[in-house]
Short mmCIF file of C-alpha atoms and ligand atoms in Angstrom, two decimals:
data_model
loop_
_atom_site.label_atom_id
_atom_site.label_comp_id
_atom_site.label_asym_id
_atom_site.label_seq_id
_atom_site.Cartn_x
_atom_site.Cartn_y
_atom_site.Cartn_z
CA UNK Q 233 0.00 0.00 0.00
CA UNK Q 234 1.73 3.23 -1.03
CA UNK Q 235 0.93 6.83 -0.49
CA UNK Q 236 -0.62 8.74 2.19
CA UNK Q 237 -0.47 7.50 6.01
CA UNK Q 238 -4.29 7.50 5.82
CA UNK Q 239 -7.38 8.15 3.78
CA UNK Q 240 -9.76 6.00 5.97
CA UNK Q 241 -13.01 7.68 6.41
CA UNK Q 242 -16.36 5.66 7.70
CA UNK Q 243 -17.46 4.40 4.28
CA UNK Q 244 -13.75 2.45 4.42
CA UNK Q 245 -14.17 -1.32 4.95
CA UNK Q 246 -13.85 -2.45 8.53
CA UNK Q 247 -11.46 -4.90 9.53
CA UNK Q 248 -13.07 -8.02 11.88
CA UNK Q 249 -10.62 -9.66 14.61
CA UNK Q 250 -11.76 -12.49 16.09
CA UNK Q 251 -10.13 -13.70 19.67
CA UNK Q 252 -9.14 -17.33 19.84
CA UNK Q 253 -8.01 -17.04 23.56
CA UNK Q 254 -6.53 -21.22 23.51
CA UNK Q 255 -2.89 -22.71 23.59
CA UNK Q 256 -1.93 -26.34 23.78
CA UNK Q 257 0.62 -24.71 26.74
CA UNK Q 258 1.43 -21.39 28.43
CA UNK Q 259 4.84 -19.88 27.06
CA UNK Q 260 6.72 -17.88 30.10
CA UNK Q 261 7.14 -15.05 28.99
CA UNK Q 262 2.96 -14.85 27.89
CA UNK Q 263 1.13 -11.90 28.76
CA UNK Q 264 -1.67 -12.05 26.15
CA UNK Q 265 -5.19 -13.25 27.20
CA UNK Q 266 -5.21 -16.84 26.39
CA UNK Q 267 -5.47 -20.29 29.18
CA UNK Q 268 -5.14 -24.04 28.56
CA UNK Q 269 -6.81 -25.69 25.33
CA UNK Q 270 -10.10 -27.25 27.28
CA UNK Q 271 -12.35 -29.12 24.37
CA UNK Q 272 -15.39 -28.20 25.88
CA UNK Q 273 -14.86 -24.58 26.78
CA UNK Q 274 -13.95 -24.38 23.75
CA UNK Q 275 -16.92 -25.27 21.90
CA UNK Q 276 -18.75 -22.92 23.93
CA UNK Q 277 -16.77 -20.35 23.11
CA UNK Q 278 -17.26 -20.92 19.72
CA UNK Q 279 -21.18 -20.57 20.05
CA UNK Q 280 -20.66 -17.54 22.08
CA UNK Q 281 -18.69 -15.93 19.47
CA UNK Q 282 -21.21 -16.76 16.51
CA UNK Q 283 -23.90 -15.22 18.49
CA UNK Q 284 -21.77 -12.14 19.05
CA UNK Q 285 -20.96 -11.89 15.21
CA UNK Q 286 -24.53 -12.58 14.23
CA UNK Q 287 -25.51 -9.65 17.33
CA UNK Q 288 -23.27 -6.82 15.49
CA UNK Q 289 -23.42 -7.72 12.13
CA UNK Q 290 -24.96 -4.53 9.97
CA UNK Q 291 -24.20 -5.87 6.48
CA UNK Q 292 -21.11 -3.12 6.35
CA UNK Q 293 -18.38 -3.59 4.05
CA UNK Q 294 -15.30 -5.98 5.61
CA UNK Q 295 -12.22 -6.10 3.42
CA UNK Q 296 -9.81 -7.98 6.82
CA UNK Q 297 -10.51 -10.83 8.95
CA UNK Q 298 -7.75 -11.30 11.80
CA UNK Q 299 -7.69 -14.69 13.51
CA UNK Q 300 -5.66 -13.58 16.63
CA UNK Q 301 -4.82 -15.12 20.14
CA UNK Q 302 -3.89 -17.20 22.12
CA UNK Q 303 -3.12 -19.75 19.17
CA UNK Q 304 -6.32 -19.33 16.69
CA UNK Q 305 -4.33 -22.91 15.14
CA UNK Q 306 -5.87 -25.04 17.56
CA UNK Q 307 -9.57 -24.59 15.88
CA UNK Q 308 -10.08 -27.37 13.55
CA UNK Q 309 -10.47 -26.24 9.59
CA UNK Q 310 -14.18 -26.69 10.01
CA UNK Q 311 -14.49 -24.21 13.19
CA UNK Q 312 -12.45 -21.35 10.57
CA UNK Q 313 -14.69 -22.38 7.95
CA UNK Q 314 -17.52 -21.66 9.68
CA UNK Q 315 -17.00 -18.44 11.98
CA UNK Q 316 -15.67 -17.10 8.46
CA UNK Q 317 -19.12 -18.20 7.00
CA UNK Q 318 -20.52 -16.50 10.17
CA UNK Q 319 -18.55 -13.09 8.94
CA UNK Q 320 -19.75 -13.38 5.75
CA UNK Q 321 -23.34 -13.40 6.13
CA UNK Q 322 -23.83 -10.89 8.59
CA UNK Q 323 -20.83 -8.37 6.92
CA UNK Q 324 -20.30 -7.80 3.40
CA UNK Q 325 -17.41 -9.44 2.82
CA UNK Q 326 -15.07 -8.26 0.22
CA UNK Q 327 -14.36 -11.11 -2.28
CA UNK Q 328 -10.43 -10.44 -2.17
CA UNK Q 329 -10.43 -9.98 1.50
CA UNK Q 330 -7.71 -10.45 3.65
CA UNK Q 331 -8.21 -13.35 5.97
CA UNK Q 332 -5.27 -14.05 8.30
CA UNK Q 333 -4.89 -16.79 10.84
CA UNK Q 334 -2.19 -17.24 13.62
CA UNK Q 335 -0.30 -20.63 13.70
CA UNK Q 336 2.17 -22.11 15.52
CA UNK Q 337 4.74 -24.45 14.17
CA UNK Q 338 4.11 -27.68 15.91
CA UNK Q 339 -0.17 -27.52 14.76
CA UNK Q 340 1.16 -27.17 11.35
CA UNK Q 341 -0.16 -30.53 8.94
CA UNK Q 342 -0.40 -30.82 5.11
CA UNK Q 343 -4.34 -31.59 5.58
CA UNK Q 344 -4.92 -28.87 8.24
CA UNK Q 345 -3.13 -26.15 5.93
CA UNK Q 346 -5.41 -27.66 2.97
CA UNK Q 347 -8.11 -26.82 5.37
CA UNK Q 348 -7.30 -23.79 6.30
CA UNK Q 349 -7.32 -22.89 2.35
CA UNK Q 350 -10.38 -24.42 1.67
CA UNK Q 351 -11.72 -22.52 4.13
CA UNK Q 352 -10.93 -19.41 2.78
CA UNK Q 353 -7.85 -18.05 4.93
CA UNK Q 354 -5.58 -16.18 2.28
CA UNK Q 355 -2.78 -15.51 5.15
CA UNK Q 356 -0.88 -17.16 7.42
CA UNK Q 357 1.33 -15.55 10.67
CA UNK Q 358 3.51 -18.17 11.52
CA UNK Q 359 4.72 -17.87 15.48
CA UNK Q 360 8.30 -19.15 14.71
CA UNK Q 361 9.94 -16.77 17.82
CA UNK Q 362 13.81 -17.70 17.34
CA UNK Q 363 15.23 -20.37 14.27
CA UNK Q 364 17.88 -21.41 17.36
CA UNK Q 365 16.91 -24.42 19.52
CA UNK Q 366 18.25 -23.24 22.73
CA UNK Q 367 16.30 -19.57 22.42
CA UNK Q 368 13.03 -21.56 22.09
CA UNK Q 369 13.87 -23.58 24.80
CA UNK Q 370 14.56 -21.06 27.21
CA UNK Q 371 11.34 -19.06 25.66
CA UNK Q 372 9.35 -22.91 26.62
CA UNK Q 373 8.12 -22.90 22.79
CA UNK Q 374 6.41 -26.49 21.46
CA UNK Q 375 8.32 -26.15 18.82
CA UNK Q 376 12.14 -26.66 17.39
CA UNK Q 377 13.44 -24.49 14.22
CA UNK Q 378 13.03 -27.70 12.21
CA UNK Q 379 9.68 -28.06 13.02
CA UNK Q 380 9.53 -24.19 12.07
CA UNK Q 381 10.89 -24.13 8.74
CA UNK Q 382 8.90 -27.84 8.10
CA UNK Q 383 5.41 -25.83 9.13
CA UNK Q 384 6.65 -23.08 6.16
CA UNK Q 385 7.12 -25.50 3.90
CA UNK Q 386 4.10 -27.33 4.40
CA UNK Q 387 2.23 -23.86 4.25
CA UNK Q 388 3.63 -23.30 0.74
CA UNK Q 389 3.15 -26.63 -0.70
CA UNK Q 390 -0.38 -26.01 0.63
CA UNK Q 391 -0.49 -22.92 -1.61
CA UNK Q 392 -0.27 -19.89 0.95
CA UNK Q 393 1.21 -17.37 -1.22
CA UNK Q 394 0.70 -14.68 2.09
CA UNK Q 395 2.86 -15.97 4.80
CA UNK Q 396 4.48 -13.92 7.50
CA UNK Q 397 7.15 -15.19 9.82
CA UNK Q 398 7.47 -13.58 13.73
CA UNK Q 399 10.95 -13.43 15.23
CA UNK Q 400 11.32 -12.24 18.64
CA UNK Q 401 14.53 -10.19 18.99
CA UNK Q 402 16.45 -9.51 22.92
CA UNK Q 403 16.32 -12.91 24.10
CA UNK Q 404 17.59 -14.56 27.00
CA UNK Q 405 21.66 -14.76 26.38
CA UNK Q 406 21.08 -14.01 22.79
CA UNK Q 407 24.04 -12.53 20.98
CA UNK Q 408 23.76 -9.92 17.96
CA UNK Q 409 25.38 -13.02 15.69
CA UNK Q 410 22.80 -15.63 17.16
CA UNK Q 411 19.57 -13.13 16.42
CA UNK Q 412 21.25 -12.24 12.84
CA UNK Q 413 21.69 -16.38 12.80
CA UNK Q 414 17.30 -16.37 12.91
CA UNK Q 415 16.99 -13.09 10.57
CA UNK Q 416 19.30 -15.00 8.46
CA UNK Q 417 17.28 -18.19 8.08
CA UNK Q 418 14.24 -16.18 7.91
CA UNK Q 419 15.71 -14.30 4.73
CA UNK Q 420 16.42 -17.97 2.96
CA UNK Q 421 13.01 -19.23 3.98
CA UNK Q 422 11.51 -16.10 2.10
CA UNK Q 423 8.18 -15.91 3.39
CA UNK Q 424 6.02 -12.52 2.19
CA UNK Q 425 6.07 -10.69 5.54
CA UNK Q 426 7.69 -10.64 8.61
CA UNK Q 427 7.59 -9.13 12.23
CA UNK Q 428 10.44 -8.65 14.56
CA UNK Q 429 9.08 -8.01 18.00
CA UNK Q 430 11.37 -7.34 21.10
CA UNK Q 431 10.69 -9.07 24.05
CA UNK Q 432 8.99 -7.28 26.77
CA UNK Q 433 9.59 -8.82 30.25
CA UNK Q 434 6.69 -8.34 32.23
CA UNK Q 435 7.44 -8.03 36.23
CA UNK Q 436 5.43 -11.76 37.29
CA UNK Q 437 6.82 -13.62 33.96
CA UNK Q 438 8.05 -16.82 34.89
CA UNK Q 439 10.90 -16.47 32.28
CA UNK Q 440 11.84 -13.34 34.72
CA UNK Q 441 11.94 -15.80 37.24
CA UNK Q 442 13.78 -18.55 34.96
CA UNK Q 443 16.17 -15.82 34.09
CA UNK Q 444 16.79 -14.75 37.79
CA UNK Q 445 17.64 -18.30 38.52
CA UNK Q 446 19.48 -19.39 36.02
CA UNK Q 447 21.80 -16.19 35.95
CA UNK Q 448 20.78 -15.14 32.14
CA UNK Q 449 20.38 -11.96 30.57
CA UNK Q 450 19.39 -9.72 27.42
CA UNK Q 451 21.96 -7.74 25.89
CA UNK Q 452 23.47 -4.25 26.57
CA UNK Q 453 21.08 -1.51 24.89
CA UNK Q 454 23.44 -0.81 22.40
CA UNK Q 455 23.23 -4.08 21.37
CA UNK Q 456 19.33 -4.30 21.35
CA UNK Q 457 20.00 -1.28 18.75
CA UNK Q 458 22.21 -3.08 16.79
CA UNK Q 459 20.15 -6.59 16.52
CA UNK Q 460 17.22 -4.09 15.94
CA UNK Q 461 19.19 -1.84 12.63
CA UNK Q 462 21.37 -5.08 11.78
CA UNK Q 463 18.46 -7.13 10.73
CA UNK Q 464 16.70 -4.21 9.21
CA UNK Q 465 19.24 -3.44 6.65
CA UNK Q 466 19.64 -7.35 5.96
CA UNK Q 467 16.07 -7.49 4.94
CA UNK Q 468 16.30 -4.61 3.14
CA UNK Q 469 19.06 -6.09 0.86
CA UNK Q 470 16.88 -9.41 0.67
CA UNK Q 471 14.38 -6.78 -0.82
CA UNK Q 472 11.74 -6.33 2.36
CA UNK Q 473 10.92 -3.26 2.87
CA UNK Q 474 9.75 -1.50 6.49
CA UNK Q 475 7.20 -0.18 6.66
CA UNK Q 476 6.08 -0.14 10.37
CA UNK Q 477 7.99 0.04 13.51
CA UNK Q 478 8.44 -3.97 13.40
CA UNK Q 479 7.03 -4.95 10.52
CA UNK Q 480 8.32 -5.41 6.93
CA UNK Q 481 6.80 -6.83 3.47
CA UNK Q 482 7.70 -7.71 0.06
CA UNK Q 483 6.04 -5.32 -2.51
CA UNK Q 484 2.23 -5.74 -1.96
CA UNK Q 485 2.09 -8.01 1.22
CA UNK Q 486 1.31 -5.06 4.01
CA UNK Q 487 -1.00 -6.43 6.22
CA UNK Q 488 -4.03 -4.72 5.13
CA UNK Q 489 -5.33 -5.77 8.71
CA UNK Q 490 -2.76 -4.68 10.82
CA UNK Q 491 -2.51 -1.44 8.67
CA UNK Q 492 -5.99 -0.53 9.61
CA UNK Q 493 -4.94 -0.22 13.25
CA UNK Q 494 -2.08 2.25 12.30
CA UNK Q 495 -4.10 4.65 10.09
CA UNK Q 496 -7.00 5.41 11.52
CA UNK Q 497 -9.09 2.56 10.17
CA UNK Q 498 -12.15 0.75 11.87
CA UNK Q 499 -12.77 -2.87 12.98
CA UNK Q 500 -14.44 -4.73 15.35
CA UNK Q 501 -12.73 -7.01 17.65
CA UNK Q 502 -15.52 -10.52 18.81
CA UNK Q 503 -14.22 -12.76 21.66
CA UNK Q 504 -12.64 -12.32 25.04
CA UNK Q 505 -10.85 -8.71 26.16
CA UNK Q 506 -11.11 -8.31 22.27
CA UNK Q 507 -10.94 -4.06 21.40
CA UNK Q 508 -13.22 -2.02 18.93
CA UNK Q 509 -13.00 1.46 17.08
CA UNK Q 510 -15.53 2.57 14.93
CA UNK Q 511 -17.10 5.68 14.04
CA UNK Q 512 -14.88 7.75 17.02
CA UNK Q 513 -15.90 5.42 19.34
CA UNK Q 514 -14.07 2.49 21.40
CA UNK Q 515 -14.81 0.09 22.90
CA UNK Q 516 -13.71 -3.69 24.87
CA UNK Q 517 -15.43 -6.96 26.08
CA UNK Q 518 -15.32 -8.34 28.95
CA UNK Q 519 -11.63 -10.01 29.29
CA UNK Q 520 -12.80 -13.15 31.29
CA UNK Q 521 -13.45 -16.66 29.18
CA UNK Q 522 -16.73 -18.04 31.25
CA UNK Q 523 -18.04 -14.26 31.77
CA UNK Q 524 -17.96 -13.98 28.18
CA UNK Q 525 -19.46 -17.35 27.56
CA UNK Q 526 -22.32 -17.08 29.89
CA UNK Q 527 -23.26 -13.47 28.93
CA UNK Q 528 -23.84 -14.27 25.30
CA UNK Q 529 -25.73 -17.68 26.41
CA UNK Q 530 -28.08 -15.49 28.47
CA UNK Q 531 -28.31 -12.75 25.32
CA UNK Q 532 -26.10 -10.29 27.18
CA UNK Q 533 -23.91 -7.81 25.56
CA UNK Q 534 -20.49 -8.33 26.45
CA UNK Q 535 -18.69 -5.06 26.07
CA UNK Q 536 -17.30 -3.81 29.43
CA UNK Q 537 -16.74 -0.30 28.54
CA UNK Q 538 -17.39 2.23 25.87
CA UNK Q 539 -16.85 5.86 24.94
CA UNK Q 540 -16.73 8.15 22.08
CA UNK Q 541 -13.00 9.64 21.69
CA UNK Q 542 -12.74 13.08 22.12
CA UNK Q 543 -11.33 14.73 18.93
CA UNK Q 544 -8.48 15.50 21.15
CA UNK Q 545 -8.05 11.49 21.36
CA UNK Q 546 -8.56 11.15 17.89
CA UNK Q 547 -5.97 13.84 16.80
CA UNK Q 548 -3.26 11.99 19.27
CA UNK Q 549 -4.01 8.86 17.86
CA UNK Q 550 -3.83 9.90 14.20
CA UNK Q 551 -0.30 10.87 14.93
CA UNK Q 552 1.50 8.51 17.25
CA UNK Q 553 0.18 5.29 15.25
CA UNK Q 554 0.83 7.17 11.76
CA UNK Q 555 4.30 7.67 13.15
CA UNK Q 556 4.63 3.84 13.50
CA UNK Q 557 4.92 3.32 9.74
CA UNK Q 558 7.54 4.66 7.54
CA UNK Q 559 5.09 6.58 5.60
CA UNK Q 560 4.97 8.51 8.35
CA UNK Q 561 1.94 11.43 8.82
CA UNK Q 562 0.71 13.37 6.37
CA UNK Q 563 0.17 16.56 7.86
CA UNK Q 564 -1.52 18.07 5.22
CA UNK Q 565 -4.35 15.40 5.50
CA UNK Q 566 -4.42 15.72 9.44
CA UNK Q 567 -5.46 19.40 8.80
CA UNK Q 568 -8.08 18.20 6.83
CA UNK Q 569 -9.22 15.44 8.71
CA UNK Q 570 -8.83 16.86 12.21
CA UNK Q 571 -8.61 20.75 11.19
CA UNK Q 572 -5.65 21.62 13.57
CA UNK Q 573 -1.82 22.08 11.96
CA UNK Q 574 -0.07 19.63 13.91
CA UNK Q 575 3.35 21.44 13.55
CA UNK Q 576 1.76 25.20 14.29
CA UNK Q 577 0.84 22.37 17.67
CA UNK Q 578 3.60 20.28 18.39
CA UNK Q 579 6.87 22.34 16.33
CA UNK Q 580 8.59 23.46 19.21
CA UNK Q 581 7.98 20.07 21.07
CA UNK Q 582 8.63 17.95 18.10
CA UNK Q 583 12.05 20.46 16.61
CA UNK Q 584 15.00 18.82 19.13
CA UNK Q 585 14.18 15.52 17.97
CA UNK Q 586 14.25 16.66 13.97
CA UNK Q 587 17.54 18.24 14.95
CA UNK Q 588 18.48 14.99 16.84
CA UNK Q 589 17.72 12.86 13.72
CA UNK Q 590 15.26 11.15 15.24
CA UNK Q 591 12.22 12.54 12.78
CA UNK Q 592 12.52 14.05 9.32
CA UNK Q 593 10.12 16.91 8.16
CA UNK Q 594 9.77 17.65 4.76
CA UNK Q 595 6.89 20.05 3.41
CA UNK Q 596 4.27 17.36 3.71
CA UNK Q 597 5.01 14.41 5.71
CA UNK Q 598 6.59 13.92 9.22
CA UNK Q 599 8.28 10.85 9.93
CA UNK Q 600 10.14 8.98 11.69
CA UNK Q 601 14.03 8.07 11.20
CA UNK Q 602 15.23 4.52 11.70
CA UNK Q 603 16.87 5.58 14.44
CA UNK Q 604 13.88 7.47 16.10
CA UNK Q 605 12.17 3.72 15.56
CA UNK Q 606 14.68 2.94 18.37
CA UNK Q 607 13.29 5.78 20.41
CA UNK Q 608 9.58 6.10 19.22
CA UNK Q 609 7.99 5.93 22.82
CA UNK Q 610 10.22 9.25 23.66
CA UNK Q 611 8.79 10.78 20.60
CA UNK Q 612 5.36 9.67 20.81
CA UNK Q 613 4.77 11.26 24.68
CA UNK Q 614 4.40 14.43 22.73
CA UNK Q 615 1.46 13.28 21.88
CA UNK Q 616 0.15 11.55 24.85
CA UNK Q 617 1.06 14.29 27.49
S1 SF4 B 28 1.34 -19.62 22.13
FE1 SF4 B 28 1.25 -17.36 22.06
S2 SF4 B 28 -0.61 -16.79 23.16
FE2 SF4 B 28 -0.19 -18.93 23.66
S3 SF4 B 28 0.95 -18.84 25.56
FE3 SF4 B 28 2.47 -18.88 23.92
S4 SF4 B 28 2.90 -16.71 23.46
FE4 SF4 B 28 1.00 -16.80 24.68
#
């Protein structure tokens, strides 16, 4: 997707994400909502999530469906099939839509990628984490790097010609040569996309704990920076190109899903703790599995809160997620859009980190450099304070 950072208005399509909150086992360093595969619950879930599709279905225009989780993978072809079906008649779902589901190595099968396909999921985010052994070991992953790069093959020979690849970058003990070792094998594999996320230790992980005991630790910062612009440039010479904070694509395989979050799009988010924006407003279910389950069984909405954003919300917003993408903001279209100019706003904040070299300003865009990537959140509590 080239041009500006955003041209979403209401008539845009919406994106759906749907919450598959499962995993066939807890990784340690987990903070997403997600518990223990349970069969049963599971079904449940699934009726509860129907009902919730067929509740706020208005016959708009859908152009993404997002599979997200926990580890969407453990639903059976048949499950997809149908909760797409779901989206379909309720929405009006764009023939050439984007339909992405989350996998994990080790659920990966020739029949349940043929599935998958046949079910109409044009996109698949494989959970790889690390292509070294010992990294997934420490990070308590199912799966090994064979079993990785056996789970992309298997996806191609199923005919997924939209695959991206997650790395996770700052490990445990990792070195700058053992992450460039995973970018590396990532670059030969050659999938479509790919995201590098860094590892955020939360305070009650058990790999905190893991870590503590068995005396291991991340890098120096500088070295963060240098796994983070190392691998960058590698994929840029393998011909990805960046164009979000983490994220970067061969030409024409942007996540049209993911995009929608970063330029002012709309979706709708069905299942547990699942988030919404439409229209200016927001809104987010209930984050608890049974209480989610039991509402919708009862005919119960299952949003916990709601509001409309003020337009001084909406304003932030616009720029701290357009400043995610290399694109960057087009201030001429936030005038329009919001009617305030942003750098007659936020110039004198924003100059000491264009004379840093952190953002670039050219007569129409702001943007982030690579380096102010590394140092985003600094720029970004402009916006926020
Ligand atoms: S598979 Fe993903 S969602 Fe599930 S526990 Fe591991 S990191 Fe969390």
């Amino acid at each position: 997707m080239a041009g500006p950072v955003a041209s979403a208005s209401s008539v845009d399509p919406l994106g759906l994400y749907l919450h598959i909150p499962f995993c066939d086992a807890i990784c340690n360093y987990c903070n997403f909502n997600r518990g223990l595969l349970d069969t049963e619950l599971k079904a449940r879930y699934l009726d509860a999530l129907g009902r919730e599709i067929d509740a706020a279905g208005d016959g708009a225009p859908v152009d993404s469906v997002f599979f997200g989780g926990g580890t969407p993978s453990v639903l059976a072809p048949a499950e997809v099939a149908s909760l797409i079906e779901r989206c379909r008649a309720r929405f009006e779902l764009a023939p050439e839509a984007e339909i992405t589901l989350e996998m994990n190595p080790e659920g990966a099968s020739a029949s349940r990628l043929d599935g998958y396909r046949a079910a109409g999921v044009t996109r698949l985010s494989l959970g790889v984490q690390s292509f070294r052994d010992e990294e997934l070991r420490r990070l308590s992953r199912l799966h090994s790097a064979g079993r990785a790069i056996e789970a992309f093959s298997l996806a191609r020979a199923a005919g997924f010609d939209d695959i991206s690849v997650d790395l996770m970058v700052w490990l445990p003990e990792q070195s700058v040569a053992q992450w460039l070792e995973s970018v590396d094998t990532l670059i030969r594999l050659g999938p479509d996309h790919a995201s590098l996320y860094l590892l955020e230790l939360y305070p009650n992980a058990p790999l905190a704990e893991e870590m503590a005991r068995a005396v291991w630790s991340q890098a120096p910062d500088e070295d963060a920076a240098r796994m983070y612009l190392d691998a960058l440039e590698r994929l840029d010479a393998a011909g990805y190109r960046q164009y979000e904070i983490s994220n970067v694509a061969r030409a024409d395989h942007r996540s049209r899903h993911n995009l929608k979050y970063w330029t002012d799009g709309a979706w709708i988010g069905f299942g547990v703790g699942a988030h919404s924006t439409r229209g200016g407003r927001r809104w987010r279910n209930v984050a608890e599995v049974g209480e989610y389950v039991t509402r919708l069984a009862r005919g119960e909405r299952v949003v916990a809160d709601s509001r409309t954003l003020s337009a001084e919300e909406r304003l932030a917003d616009t720029m701290f997620l357009g400043l995610r993408l290399t694109d960057g903001v087009d201030l001429a279209w936030v005038a329009r859009r919001h009617g305030v100019d942003a750098w007659t706003r936020w110039g004198a904040e924003l100059m000491p980190f264009v004379e840093g070299g952190l953002l670039e300003r050219d007569e129409r865009r702001l943007r982030l450099t690579r380096q102010g990537m590394l140092l985003a959140s600094e720029v970004m509590q402009v916006f926020v304070d």
